[in-house]
CSV table of C-alpha atoms in Angstrom, one decimal:
chain,number,residue,atom,x,y,z
A,1311,UNK,CA,229.3,4.5,140.5
A,1312,UNK,CA,229.7,5.8,137.0
A,1313,UNK,CA,228.8,3.4,134.3
A,1314,UNK,CA,229.2,3.5,130.5
A,1315,UNK,CA,226.1,1.4,130.0
A,1316,UNK,CA,223.5,4.2,129.5
A,1317,UNK,CA,225.6,5.9,126.9
A,1318,UNK,CA,223.8,6.1,123.6
A,1319,UNK,CA,225.7,5.2,120.5
A,1320,UNK,CA,224.8,5.8,116.9
A,1321,UNK,CA,223.2,2.7,115.2
A,1322,UNK,CA,225.7,1.5,112.7
A,1323,UNK,CA,224.9,-0.5,109.6
A,1324,UNK,CA,227.7,-3.0,109.0
A,1325,UNK,CA,228.8,-4.6,105.8
A,1326,UNK,CA,230.3,-8.0,105.1
A,1327,UNK,CA,233.6,-8.8,103.5
A,1328,UNK,CA,233.4,-10.7,100.2
A,1329,UNK,CA,236.2,-10.8,97.6
A,1330,UNK,CA,238.0,-7.8,99.0
A,1331,UNK,CA,234.9,-5.6,99.2
A,1332,UNK,CA,232.6,-4.5,101.9
A,1333,UNK,CA,229.1,-5.5,100.7
A,1334,UNK,CA,225.5,-5.9,101.8
A,1335,UNK,CA,223.5,-9.1,101.6
A,1336,UNK,CA,221.8,-9.9,98.3
A,1337,UNK,CA,218.4,-8.3,98.5
A,1338,UNK,CA,219.5,-5.9,101.2
A,1339,UNK,CA,218.0,-7.7,104.2
A,1340,UNK,CA,219.3,-6.6,107.6
A,1341,UNK,CA,219.2,-8.0,111.2
A,1342,UNK,CA,218.9,-5.8,114.3
A,1343,UNK,CA,221.5,-6.4,116.9
A,1344,UNK,CA,220.7,-5.4,120.5
A,1345,UNK,CA,222.4,-5.1,123.8
A,1346,UNK,CA,221.4,-8.1,125.9
A,1347,UNK,CA,221.7,-6.1,129.1
A,1348,UNK,CA,219.6,-3.1,128.1
A,1349,UNK,CA,217.7,-4.0,125.0
A,1350,UNK,CA,219.3,-1.0,123.2
A,1351,UNK,CA,219.6,-1.3,119.4
A,1352,UNK,CA,223.3,-1.4,118.7
A,1353,UNK,CA,223.6,-2.0,115.0
A,1354,UNK,CA,222.2,-3.6,111.9
A,1355,UNK,CA,224.1,-6.3,110.0
A,1356,UNK,CA,223.5,-8.0,106.7
A,1357,UNK,CA,221.1,-11.0,106.9
A,1358,UNK,CA,222.6,-13.1,104.2
A,1359,UNK,CA,221.7,-16.5,102.8
A,1360,UNK,CA,222.9,-19.2,100.5
A,1361,UNK,CA,223.5,-16.9,97.6
A,1362,UNK,CA,225.8,-14.7,99.6
A,1363,UNK,CA,227.6,-17.7,101.0
A,1364,UNK,CA,228.1,-19.1,97.5
A,1365,UNK,CA,229.6,-15.8,96.3
A,1366,UNK,CA,232.1,-15.8,99.3
A,1367,UNK,CA,233.0,-19.5,98.6
A,1368,UNK,CA,233.6,-18.8,95.0
A,1369,UNK,CA,235.8,-15.8,95.8
A,1370,UNK,CA,237.8,-17.9,98.2
A,1371,UNK,CA,238.1,-20.7,95.6
A,1372,UNK,CA,239.4,-18.3,93.0
A,1373,UNK,CA,241.8,-16.7,95.5
A,1374,UNK,CA,243.2,-20.1,96.4
A,1375,UNK,CA,243.3,-21.7,92.9
A,1376,UNK,CA,244.4,-18.8,90.7
A,1377,UNK,CA,245.1,-15.7,92.8
A,1378,UNK,CA,248.4,-14.4,94.1
A,1379,UNK,CA,247.9,-16.0,97.6
A,1380,UNK,CA,249.4,-19.4,96.5
A,1381,UNK,CA,252.7,-17.6,95.7
A,1382,UNK,CA,252.7,-15.5,98.9
A,1383,UNK,CA,255.7,-16.6,101.0
A,1384,UNK,CA,255.3,-17.8,104.5
A,1385,UNK,CA,257.3,-14.8,105.6
A,1386,UNK,CA,254.8,-12.5,103.9
A,1387,UNK,CA,251.8,-14.4,105.4
A,1388,UNK,CA,253.3,-14.0,108.8
A,1389,UNK,CA,253.8,-10.2,108.3
A,1390,UNK,CA,250.1,-9.9,107.4
A,1391,UNK,CA,249.1,-11.7,110.5
A,1392,UNK,CA,251.3,-9.4,112.6
A,1393,UNK,CA,249.5,-6.4,111.0
A,1394,UNK,CA,246.2,-7.9,112.0
A,1395,UNK,CA,247.5,-8.2,115.6
A,1396,UNK,CA,248.6,-4.5,115.5
A,1397,UNK,CA,245.2,-3.5,114.2
A,1398,UNK,CA,243.4,-5.3,117.0
A,1399,UNK,CA,245.7,-3.8,119.6
A,1400,UNK,CA,245.1,-0.3,118.2
A,1401,UNK,CA,241.4,-0.8,118.6
A,1402,UNK,CA,241.4,-3.0,121.7
A,1403,UNK,CA,239.4,-0.6,123.9
A,1404,UNK,CA,236.6,-0.1,121.4
A,1405,UNK,CA,236.5,-3.8,120.5
A,1406,UNK,CA,236.3,-4.8,124.1
A,1407,UNK,CA,233.4,-2.4,124.8
A,1408,UNK,CA,231.6,-3.5,121.7
A,1409,UNK,CA,232.0,-7.2,122.8
A,1410,UNK,CA,230.4,-6.3,126.1
A,1411,UNK,CA,227.5,-4.5,124.4
A,1412,UNK,CA,226.9,-7.3,121.9
A,1413,UNK,CA,227.5,-10.4,124.0
A,1414,UNK,CA,227.0,-9.3,127.5
A,1415,UNK,CA,230.2,-10.4,129.2
A,1416,UNK,CA,232.0,-8.2,131.8
A,1417,UNK,CA,234.5,-5.7,130.5
A,1418,UNK,CA,237.5,-7.3,132.2
A,1419,UNK,CA,236.8,-10.5,130.3
A,1420,UNK,CA,236.3,-8.7,127.0
A,1421,UNK,CA,239.5,-6.9,127.5
A,1422,UNK,CA,241.3,-10.1,128.1
A,1423,UNK,CA,239.7,-11.6,124.9
A,1424,UNK,CA,240.9,-8.7,122.8
A,1425,UNK,CA,244.4,-9.0,124.0
A,1426,UNK,CA,244.4,-12.8,123.5
A,1427,UNK,CA,243.0,-12.4,120.0
A,1428,UNK,CA,245.9,-10.2,119.1
A,1429,UNK,CA,248.3,-12.6,120.7
A,1430,UNK,CA,246.8,-15.5,118.7
A,1431,UNK,CA,247.4,-13.7,115.4
A,1432,UNK,CA,251.0,-13.0,116.5
A,1433,UNK,CA,251.6,-16.6,117.5
A,1434,UNK,CA,250.5,-17.9,114.1
A,1435,UNK,CA,252.3,-15.0,112.4
A,1436,UNK,CA,255.5,-16.4,113.8
A,1437,UNK,CA,254.5,-20.0,113.2
A,1438,UNK,CA,253.9,-19.4,109.5
A,1439,UNK,CA,257.6,-19.8,108.8
A,1440,UNK,CA,257.9,-22.9,111.0
A,1441,UNK,CA,256.0,-25.3,108.9
A,1442,UNK,CA,258.5,-28.0,107.9
A,1443,UNK,CA,258.4,-31.2,105.9
A,1444,UNK,CA,260.9,-34.0,106.2
A,1445,UNK,CA,263.2,-36.1,104.1
A,1446,UNK,CA,263.3,-39.9,104.4
A,1447,UNK,CA,266.0,-42.6,104.0
A,1448,UNK,CA,265.4,-44.2,100.6
A,1449,UNK,CA,267.0,-46.6,98.2
A,1450,UNK,CA,270.1,-45.5,96.3
A,1451,UNK,CA,269.6,-43.2,93.3
A,1452,UNK,CA,266.3,-41.7,94.5
A,1453,UNK,CA,265.2,-39.1,96.9
A,1454,UNK,CA,261.9,-38.8,98.9
A,1455,UNK,CA,260.6,-35.9,101.0
A,1456,UNK,CA,257.4,-34.7,102.5
A,1457,UNK,CA,255.7,-31.3,101.8
A,1458,UNK,CA,253.1,-29.7,104.0
A,1459,UNK,CA,250.6,-27.7,101.9
A,1460,UNK,CA,247.4,-25.7,102.7
A,1461,UNK,CA,244.2,-27.7,102.7
A,1462,UNK,CA,242.5,-25.1,100.5
A,1463,UNK,CA,239.2,-23.3,101.0
A,1464,UNK,CA,238.0,-23.4,104.6
A,1465,UNK,CA,234.5,-22.7,105.9
A,1466,UNK,CA,234.7,-21.5,109.5
A,1467,UNK,CA,231.6,-21.2,111.8
A,1468,UNK,CA,232.1,-19.6,115.2
A,1469,UNK,CA,229.8,-19.4,118.3
A,1470,UNK,CA,228.2,-16.4,120.0
A,1471,UNK,CA,230.0,-16.6,123.4
A,1472,UNK,CA,233.6,-15.5,122.4
A,1473,UNK,CA,233.0,-13.7,119.1
A,1474,UNK,CA,236.4,-12.0,118.7
A,1475,UNK,CA,238.5,-14.6,120.2
A,1476,UNK,CA,236.9,-17.5,118.3
A,1477,UNK,CA,237.4,-15.5,115.0
A,1478,UNK,CA,241.1,-15.3,115.8
A,1479,UNK,CA,241.3,-19.0,116.7
A,1480,UNK,CA,239.8,-19.9,113.3
A,1481,UNK,CA,241.4,-17.3,111.0
A,1482,UNK,CA,244.9,-17.1,112.3
A,1483,UNK,CA,246.0,-20.7,111.8
A,1484,UNK,CA,244.2,-21.1,108.5
A,1485,UNK,CA,245.8,-18.0,107.0
A,1486,UNK,CA,249.2,-18.9,108.4
A,1487,UNK,CA,248.9,-22.3,106.6
A,1488,UNK,CA,248.1,-20.5,103.3
A,1489,UNK,CA,244.4,-21.4,103.1
A,1490,UNK,CA,241.6,-19.1,102.1
A,1491,UNK,CA,238.6,-18.7,104.3
A,1492,UNK,CA,234.9,-17.9,104.7
A,1493,UNK,CA,234.1,-17.0,108.3
A,1494,UNK,CA,230.6,-17.1,109.6
A,1495,UNK,CA,230.1,-15.4,113.0
A,1496,UNK,CA,227.0,-16.1,115.0
A,1497,UNK,CA,224.0,-14.2,113.9
A,1498,UNK,CA,223.6,-13.2,117.6
A,1499,UNK,CA,227.0,-11.6,118.1
A,1500,UNK,CA,228.6,-10.7,114.8
A,1501,UNK,CA,229.8,-7.2,115.6
A,1502,UNK,CA,233.5,-7.7,116.6
A,1503,UNK,CA,234.0,-10.2,113.8
A,1504,UNK,CA,232.7,-7.6,111.4
A,1505,UNK,CA,235.0,-5.0,113.0
A,1506,UNK,CA,237.9,-7.3,111.9
A,1507,UNK,CA,236.9,-6.7,108.3
A,1508,UNK,CA,238.6,-3.2,107.9
A,1509,UNK,CA,241.5,-4.5,109.9
A,1510,UNK,CA,242.0,-7.3,107.4
A,1511,UNK,CA,241.7,-5.0,104.5
A,1512,UNK,CA,244.2,-2.6,106.0
A,1513,UNK,CA,246.6,-5.5,106.5
A,1514,UNK,CA,246.6,-6.1,102.8
A,1515,UNK,CA,245.3,-9.6,102.2
A,1516,UNK,CA,244.6,-10.2,98.5
A,1517,UNK,CA,241.0,-10.2,97.4
A,1518,UNK,CA,239.0,-13.3,98.3
A,1519,UNK,CA,241.5,-14.7,100.8
A,1520,UNK,CA,239.5,-13.7,103.8
A,1521,UNK,CA,235.7,-13.4,103.6
A,1522,UNK,CA,233.3,-12.7,106.5
A,1523,UNK,CA,229.6,-13.5,105.9
A,1524,UNK,CA,226.8,-12.9,108.4
A,1525,UNK,CA,223.5,-14.7,108.6
A,1526,UNK,CA,221.9,-17.8,110.2
A,1527,UNK,CA,223.2,-21.3,110.2
A,1528,UNK,CA,220.2,-22.3,108.1
A,1529,UNK,CA,221.5,-21.0,104.8
A,1530,UNK,CA,225.0,-19.7,105.3
A,1531,UNK,CA,226.3,-22.4,107.6
A,1532,UNK,CA,224.6,-25.1,105.6
A,1533,UNK,CA,226.2,-23.9,102.4
A,1534,UNK,CA,229.7,-23.9,104.0
A,1535,UNK,CA,229.2,-27.4,105.2
A,1536,UNK,CA,227.7,-28.8,102.0
A,1537,UNK,CA,229.6,-26.9,99.3
A,1538,UNK,CA,231.8,-29.1,97.1
A,1539,UNK,CA,234.1,-26.0,96.6
A,1540,UNK,CA,235.0,-26.0,100.4
A,1541,UNK,CA,237.8,-28.3,101.3
A,1542,UNK,CA,237.5,-28.1,105.1
A,1543,UNK,CA,234.9,-26.9,107.6
A,1544,UNK,CA,235.8,-25.9,111.2
A,1545,UNK,CA,233.0,-25.5,113.7
A,1546,UNK,CA,232.7,-24.4,117.3
A,1547,UNK,CA,229.3,-24.8,118.9
A,1548,UNK,CA,226.7,-27.2,120.1
A,1549,UNK,CA,227.0,-31.0,119.7
A,1550,UNK,CA,223.7,-31.4,117.8
A,1551,UNK,CA,224.7,-28.8,115.2
A,1552,UNK,CA,228.2,-30.4,115.0
A,1553,UNK,CA,226.7,-33.7,114.0
A,1554,UNK,CA,224.7,-32.1,111.2
A,1555,UNK,CA,227.8,-30.3,109.9
A,1556,UNK,CA,229.8,-33.6,110.0
A,1557,UNK,CA,227.0,-35.3,108.0
A,1558,UNK,CA,226.7,-32.5,105.5
A,1559,UNK,CA,230.5,-32.5,105.0
A,1560,UNK,CA,230.5,-36.1,103.7
A,1561,UNK,CA,229.2,-34.8,100.4
A,1562,UNK,CA,232.7,-34.2,99.2
A,1563,UNK,CA,234.5,-35.8,102.2
A,1564,UNK,CA,235.8,-32.4,103.3
A,1565,UNK,CA,238.0,-32.3,106.3
A,1566,UNK,CA,236.2,-31.4,109.6
A,1567,UNK,CA,237.3,-30.0,112.9
A,1568,UNK,CA,234.6,-29.9,115.6
A,1569,UNK,CA,234.9,-28.2,119.0
A,1570,UNK,CA,231.6,-29.0,120.7
A,1571,UNK,CA,229.9,-29.0,124.1
A,1572,UNK,CA,230.8,-30.2,127.5
A,1573,UNK,CA,229.4,-31.2,130.9
A,1574,UNK,CA,232.7,-30.7,132.6
A,1575,UNK,CA,233.6,-32.1,136.0
A,1576,UNK,CA,235.5,-30.0,138.6
A,1577,UNK,CA,236.7,-32.3,141.4
A,1578,UNK,CA,237.5,-31.0,144.8
A,1579,UNK,CA,239.3,-33.4,147.2
A,1580,UNK,CA,239.3,-32.9,151.0
A,1581,UNK,CA,243.0,-32.0,151.0
A,1582,UNK,CA,242.6,-29.2,148.5
A,1583,UNK,CA,243.5,-25.6,149.5
A,1584,UNK,CA,240.1,-24.7,150.7
A,1585,UNK,CA,239.9,-21.0,149.8
A,1586,UNK,CA,241.4,-21.7,146.4
A,1587,UNK,CA,238.9,-24.4,145.7
A,1588,UNK,CA,236.0,-22.2,146.7
A,1589,UNK,CA,237.1,-19.4,144.4
A,1590,UNK,CA,238.0,-22.0,141.6
A,1591,UNK,CA,234.6,-23.6,141.8
A,1592,UNK,CA,232.7,-20.4,141.5
A,1593,UNK,CA,234.9,-19.1,138.7
A,1594,UNK,CA,234.7,-22.4,136.8
A,1595,UNK,CA,230.9,-22.3,136.9
A,1596,UNK,CA,230.1,-18.6,136.5
A,1597,UNK,CA,232.8,-16.9,134.4
A,1598,UNK,CA,231.2,-15.5,131.3
A,1599,UNK,CA,227.8,-16.2,132.8
A,1600,UNK,CA,228.5,-19.9,132.5
A,1601,UNK,CA,228.2,-19.5,128.7
A,1602,UNK,CA,231.4,-21.5,128.2
A,1603,UNK,CA,231.8,-24.9,126.6
A,1604,UNK,CA,234.5,-25.7,129.2
A,1605,UNK,CA,232.6,-24.4,132.2
A,1606,UNK,CA,233.0,-26.5,135.4
A,1607,UNK,CA,229.3,-27.1,135.7
A,1608,UNK,CA,229.5,-30.4,137.6
A,1609,UNK,CA,231.2,-29.8,141.0
A,1610,UNK,CA,232.3,-33.1,142.5
A,1611,UNK,CA,233.1,-32.7,146.2
A,1612,UNK,CA,234.6,-35.2,148.5
A,1613,UNK,CA,232.0,-35.9,151.3
A,1614,UNK,CA,234.4,-34.9,154.1
A,1615,UNK,CA,234.3,-31.3,153.0
A,1616,UNK,CA,231.0,-31.2,151.1
A,1617,UNK,CA,228.9,-29.3,153.6
A,1618,UNK,CA,231.7,-26.9,154.4
A,1619,UNK,CA,232.5,-26.1,150.8
A,1620,UNK,CA,228.9,-25.5,149.8
A,1621,UNK,CA,228.5,-23.2,152.8
A,1622,UNK,CA,231.6,-21.3,151.8
A,1623,UNK,CA,230.3,-20.9,148.2
A,1624,UNK,CA,226.9,-19.6,149.5
A,1625,UNK,CA,228.7,-17.0,151.6
A,1626,UNK,CA,231.0,-15.9,148.7
A,1627,UNK,CA,228.6,-16.1,145.7
A,1628,UNK,CA,226.6,-12.9,146.7
A,1629,UNK,CA,229.8,-11.0,145.9
A,1630,UNK,CA,229.3,-11.8,142.3
A,1631,UNK,CA,227.9,-8.5,141.1
A,1632,UNK,CA,225.4,-8.6,138.3
A,1633,UNK,CA,224.7,-5.9,135.8
A,1634,UNK,CA,225.8,-4.3,132.5
A,1635,UNK,CA,229.3,-5.5,131.7
A,1636,UNK,CA,230.5,-1.9,131.3
A,1637,UNK,CA,229.5,-1.0,134.9
A,1638,UNK,CA,232.5,-1.0,137.2
A,1639,UNK,CA,232.7,-4.0,139.5
A,1640,UNK,CA,230.3,-6.2,137.5
A,1641,UNK,CA,231.4,-9.8,137.4
A,1642,UNK,CA,228.4,-11.3,135.6
A,1643,UNK,CA,226.4,-9.9,132.8
A,1644,UNK,CA,223.2,-11.0,131.1
A,1645,UNK,CA,222.6,-14.1,129.0
A,1646,UNK,CA,223.0,-13.6,125.3
A,1647,UNK,CA,219.3,-13.6,124.4
A,1648,UNK,CA,215.7,-14.0,125.6
A,1649,UNK,CA,215.5,-17.5,124.0
A,1650,UNK,CA,218.7,-18.6,125.7
A,1651,UNK,CA,217.4,-17.3,129.1
A,1652,UNK,CA,214.2,-19.3,128.5
A,1653,UNK,CA,216.4,-22.4,127.9
A,1654,UNK,CA,218.4,-21.9,131.1
A,1655,UNK,CA,215.4,-21.2,133.2
A,1656,UNK,CA,213.8,-24.3,131.8
A,1657,UNK,CA,216.7,-26.4,133.1
A,1658,UNK,CA,216.4,-24.7,136.5
A,1659,UNK,CA,212.8,-25.8,136.6
A,1660,UNK,CA,213.8,-29.3,135.6
A,1661,UNK,CA,216.4,-29.4,138.4
A,1662,UNK,CA,213.7,-28.6,141.0
A,1663,UNK,CA,211.3,-31.1,139.5
A,1664,UNK,CA,213.9,-33.8,139.6
A,1665,UNK,CA,214.6,-33.2,143.3
A,1666,UNK,CA,217.9,-31.4,143.3
A,1667,UNK,CA,218.2,-29.0,146.2
A,1668,UNK,CA,218.2,-25.4,145.1
A,1669,UNK,CA,220.5,-23.6,147.5
A,1670,UNK,CA,221.3,-20.4,145.6
A,1671,UNK,CA,219.6,-18.3,143.0
A,1672,UNK,CA,217.3,-19.8,140.5
A,1673,UNK,CA,215.5,-16.6,139.5
A,1674,UNK,CA,216.0,-13.2,137.9
A,1675,UNK,CA,217.7,-10.5,139.8
A,1676,UNK,CA,215.4,-7.7,141.1
A,1677,UNK,CA,215.9,-4.0,140.2
A,1678,UNK,CA,215.2,-1.6,137.4
A,1679,UNK,CA,218.7,-2.1,136.0
A,1680,UNK,CA,217.8,-5.7,135.2
A,1681,UNK,CA,214.3,-5.2,133.8
A,1682,UNK,CA,215.3,-4.9,130.1
A,1683,UNK,CA,218.0,-7.5,130.0
A,1684,UNK,CA,218.3,-11.2,130.0
A,1685,UNK,CA,219.7,-11.8,133.5
A,1686,UNK,CA,219.7,-15.0,135.6
A,1687,UNK,CA,221.1,-15.2,139.1
A,1688,UNK,CA,224.1,-17.4,139.8
A,1689,UNK,CA,222.4,-20.7,140.6
A,1690,UNK,CA,223.6,-23.7,142.7
A,1691,UNK,CA,221.9,-27.1,143.0
A,1692,UNK,CA,223.2,-29.3,145.8
A,1693,UNK,CA,222.8,-33.1,146.3
A,1694,UNK,CA,222.4,-33.6,142.6
A,1695,UNK,CA,222.2,-37.2,141.5
A,1696,UNK,CA,224.4,-38.2,138.5
A,1697,UNK,CA,221.3,-39.4,136.6
A,1698,UNK,CA,219.6,-36.0,136.7
A,1699,UNK,CA,219.4,-33.9,133.6
A,1700,UNK,CA,221.1,-30.9,135.3
A,1701,UNK,CA,224.0,-33.3,135.8
A,1702,UNK,CA,224.1,-34.7,132.3
A,1703,UNK,CA,223.0,-32.1,129.8
A,1704,UNK,CA,224.8,-28.9,128.8
A,1705,UNK,CA,222.9,-25.9,130.2
A,1706,UNK,CA,225.3,-23.2,129.0
A,1707,UNK,CA,224.4,-20.8,131.8
A,1708,UNK,CA,225.1,-19.9,135.4
A,1709,UNK,CA,223.9,-23.2,136.9
A,1710,UNK,CA,226.2,-25.4,139.0
A,1711,UNK,CA,225.4,-28.9,140.1
A,1712,UNK,CA,227.1,-30.2,143.2
A,1713,UNK,CA,227.6,-34.0,143.5
A,1714,UNK,CA,229.3,-35.5,146.6
A,1715,UNK,CA,231.7,-38.5,146.3
A,1716,UNK,CA,233.3,-40.9,148.7
A,1717,UNK,CA,236.8,-41.5,147.4
A,1718,UNK,CA,239.1,-41.1,144.4
A,1719,UNK,CA,237.8,-44.1,142.5
A,1720,UNK,CA,234.2,-42.8,142.7
A,1721,UNK,CA,235.4,-39.3,141.7
A,1722,UNK,CA,237.0,-40.6,138.5
A,1723,UNK,CA,233.9,-42.8,137.8
A,1724,UNK,CA,231.5,-39.9,138.2
A,1725,UNK,CA,233.7,-37.5,136.2
A,1726,UNK,CA,233.9,-39.8,133.3
A,1727,UNK,CA,230.2,-40.7,133.4
A,1728,UNK,CA,229.2,-38.3,130.6
A,1729,UNK,CA,228.9,-38.4,126.8
A,1730,UNK,CA,231.2,-35.4,126.7
A,1731,UNK,CA,234.9,-35.1,127.2
A,1732,UNK,CA,236.0,-31.5,126.8
A,1733,UNK,CA,237.5,-30.3,130.1
A,1734,UNK,CA,238.0,-31.2,133.7
A,1735,UNK,CA,239.6,-29.7,136.8
A,1736,UNK,CA,241.1,-31.3,140.0
A,1737,UNK,CA,241.8,-29.6,143.3
A,1738,UNK,CA,244.2,-31.2,145.7
A,1739,UNK,CA,247.5,-30.4,147.5
A,1740,UNK,CA,248.7,-33.9,146.8
A,1741,UNK,CA,250.3,-33.4,143.4
A,1742,UNK,CA,250.9,-37.1,142.9
A,1743,UNK,CA,247.2,-37.8,143.4
A,1744,UNK,CA,246.2,-34.9,141.2
A,1745,UNK,CA,248.3,-36.0,138.3
A,1746,UNK,CA,247.1,-39.6,138.7
A,1747,UNK,CA,243.5,-38.5,138.6
A,1748,UNK,CA,244.1,-36.2,135.6
A,1749,UNK,CA,245.5,-39.1,133.7
A,1750,UNK,CA,242.3,-41.1,134.3
A,1751,UNK,CA,240.0,-38.4,133.1
A,1752,UNK,CA,238.6,-38.7,129.6
A,1753,UNK,CA,238.9,-35.0,128.7
A,1754,UNK,CA,241.0,-33.0,126.3
A,1755,UNK,CA,241.7,-30.0,128.5
A,1756,UNK,CA,242.5,-30.5,132.2
A,1757,UNK,CA,243.6,-28.3,135.1
A,1758,UNK,CA,245.2,-29.0,138.5
A,1759,UNK,CA,244.5,-26.4,141.1
A,1760,UNK,CA,243.2,-23.8,138.6
A,1761,UNK,CA,240.4,-23.6,136.0
A,1762,UNK,CA,239.8,-21.9,132.7
A,1763,UNK,CA,243.2,-20.5,131.6
A,1764,UNK,CA,244.0,-21.2,128.0
A,1765,UNK,CA,247.2,-20.6,125.9
A,1766,UNK,CA,247.6,-20.0,122.2
A,1767,UNK,CA,250.6,-22.3,122.3
A,1768,UNK,CA,248.7,-25.3,123.6
A,1769,UNK,CA,246.1,-27.6,121.9
A,1770,UNK,CA,242.4,-27.1,122.6
A,1771,UNK,CA,239.7,-29.8,121.9
A,1772,UNK,CA,237.8,-32.7,123.4
A,1773,UNK,CA,237.2,-36.4,123.6
A,1774,UNK,CA,234.0,-38.3,122.9
A,1775,UNK,CA,231.0,-36.1,121.8
A,1776,UNK,CA,232.9,-32.9,122.6
A,1777,UNK,CA,234.2,-33.2,119.0
A,1778,UNK,CA,237.4,-34.1,117.2
A,1779,UNK,CA,240.5,-32.3,116.0
A,1780,UNK,CA,242.4,-29.7,117.9
A,1781,UNK,CA,242.8,-26.0,117.7
A,1782,UNK,CA,245.6,-23.7,118.8
A,1783,UNK,CA,249.3,-24.5,119.2
A,1784,UNK,CA,251.1,-26.5,116.6
A,1785,UNK,CA,248.0,-28.7,116.3
A,1786,UNK,CA,246.0,-25.8,115.2
A,1787,UNK,CA,248.0,-25.1,112.1
A,1788,UNK,CA,248.4,-28.8,111.3
A,1789,UNK,CA,244.6,-29.0,111.0
A,1790,UNK,CA,244.9,-26.7,107.9
A,1791,UNK,CA,247.7,-28.6,106.2
A,1792,UNK,CA,247.8,-31.5,103.8
A,1793,UNK,CA,250.8,-33.9,103.7
A,1794,UNK,CA,252.3,-34.7,100.3
A,1795,UNK,CA,254.8,-37.4,99.5
A,1796,UNK,CA,257.4,-36.5,96.8
A,1797,UNK,CA,259.6,-39.2,95.2
A,1798,UNK,CA,262.4,-38.3,92.8
A,1799,UNK,CA,264.2,-40.9,90.7
A,1800,UNK,CA,267.9,-39.9,90.3
A,1801,UNK,CA,268.8,-42.8,88.0
A,1802,UNK,CA,268.4,-41.8,84.3
A,1803,UNK,CA,268.5,-45.5,83.1
A,1804,UNK,CA,265.2,-47.1,82.2
A,1805,UNK,CA,263.4,-49.0,85.0
A,1806,UNK,CA,263.9,-52.3,83.2
A,1807,UNK,CA,260.8,-53.9,84.7
A,1808,UNK,CA,259.6,-55.2,81.3
């Protein structure tokens, strides 16, 4: 079948967006960005450091404190966000293809991400005018009310697995609230975030309101977390890095939102719709190559259907076609980098050593089309004990651990037996039982008889070490707002206290 993958594209050198201008890093350092499926050089991007981050923060500070942004009405902020949505939609095809080439995901997933990113900007464009305060009942001759005001300058650090969508999740609510931002995309997958820069300029944001700076976390990310000029930092990524950011942010007690890792349970009861549960278990584990913080990487299966369900997954999993994400029919692409593949393969080795039963995959796919990419086969371990590392640590790859359980009480206990609390799924035709179990699960995002769908209108975030704060929905914009109490004395007479 015809594939777009071998097509050679010109190597583009990108620029960052700082203070309304497209610029290179101080000193001119560049990083090569390659296609994880083929090794092809895609682009070169600025490799910036603290000095560049400081310039961007200073620009955002000026734009917030003394620029025209503070006087921009909510209606005008909303219109700007609508223009960004229009710009993304106009470039949706090229953005999706670039996302595939940079990150490795299948084209269908990248196309969905591009559409969802545009919808996110539209949602917050409409919400910009819906930020309300409140008035309170007060004593006679006075009036009190509450204002909601922007937090200020926001440092935003996004991960490599959903580059365009995570940029939208961060930028849209902050800009709708009236904040200024410095966005740092992952150094591994910065291209679609950088493609947003001309879209943002075309929309007409004042200089310094939106800044996009590329570079490693050591330097750029650290500066955003530590800078006394930054009022809030929002981070999506690993739990270890999240802890460091939270600690660094204490320097000026900046506000922090953290969306971190997960080791998410996906519970299948014996009375579940069997075929739906099989599909759901595979999709939960292997969508986006398992490189998803909310992946259903722990499959808890009631013992009555355990053998049957595993057998059905083993029969269906070979239909998951691996390859370059631009090849028609491909459902799983490569992992993002050589280093990340090494990590995932290390966990597969650990699972074998710990005694988990490898029933599917565990290696690299064979064939010339895979030789230059970072591919790992869909991998399933059965009879996994809850104490094993493959059942407790976030692998962030296509590795599924199957754990049998006896009854509802044990399912809940096993599901909650984790330091994380991001997501969870339940499969049962007994809706009463399903809702009862969902209420017992310590997780911020839950699904009944489905897995993975997200909505811009609903909150996203986790319990425990999966972070704190919420993104998306009304909660997403509230994270970028301060609350101010205003009291007005309507009595012109002296107070008379002394």
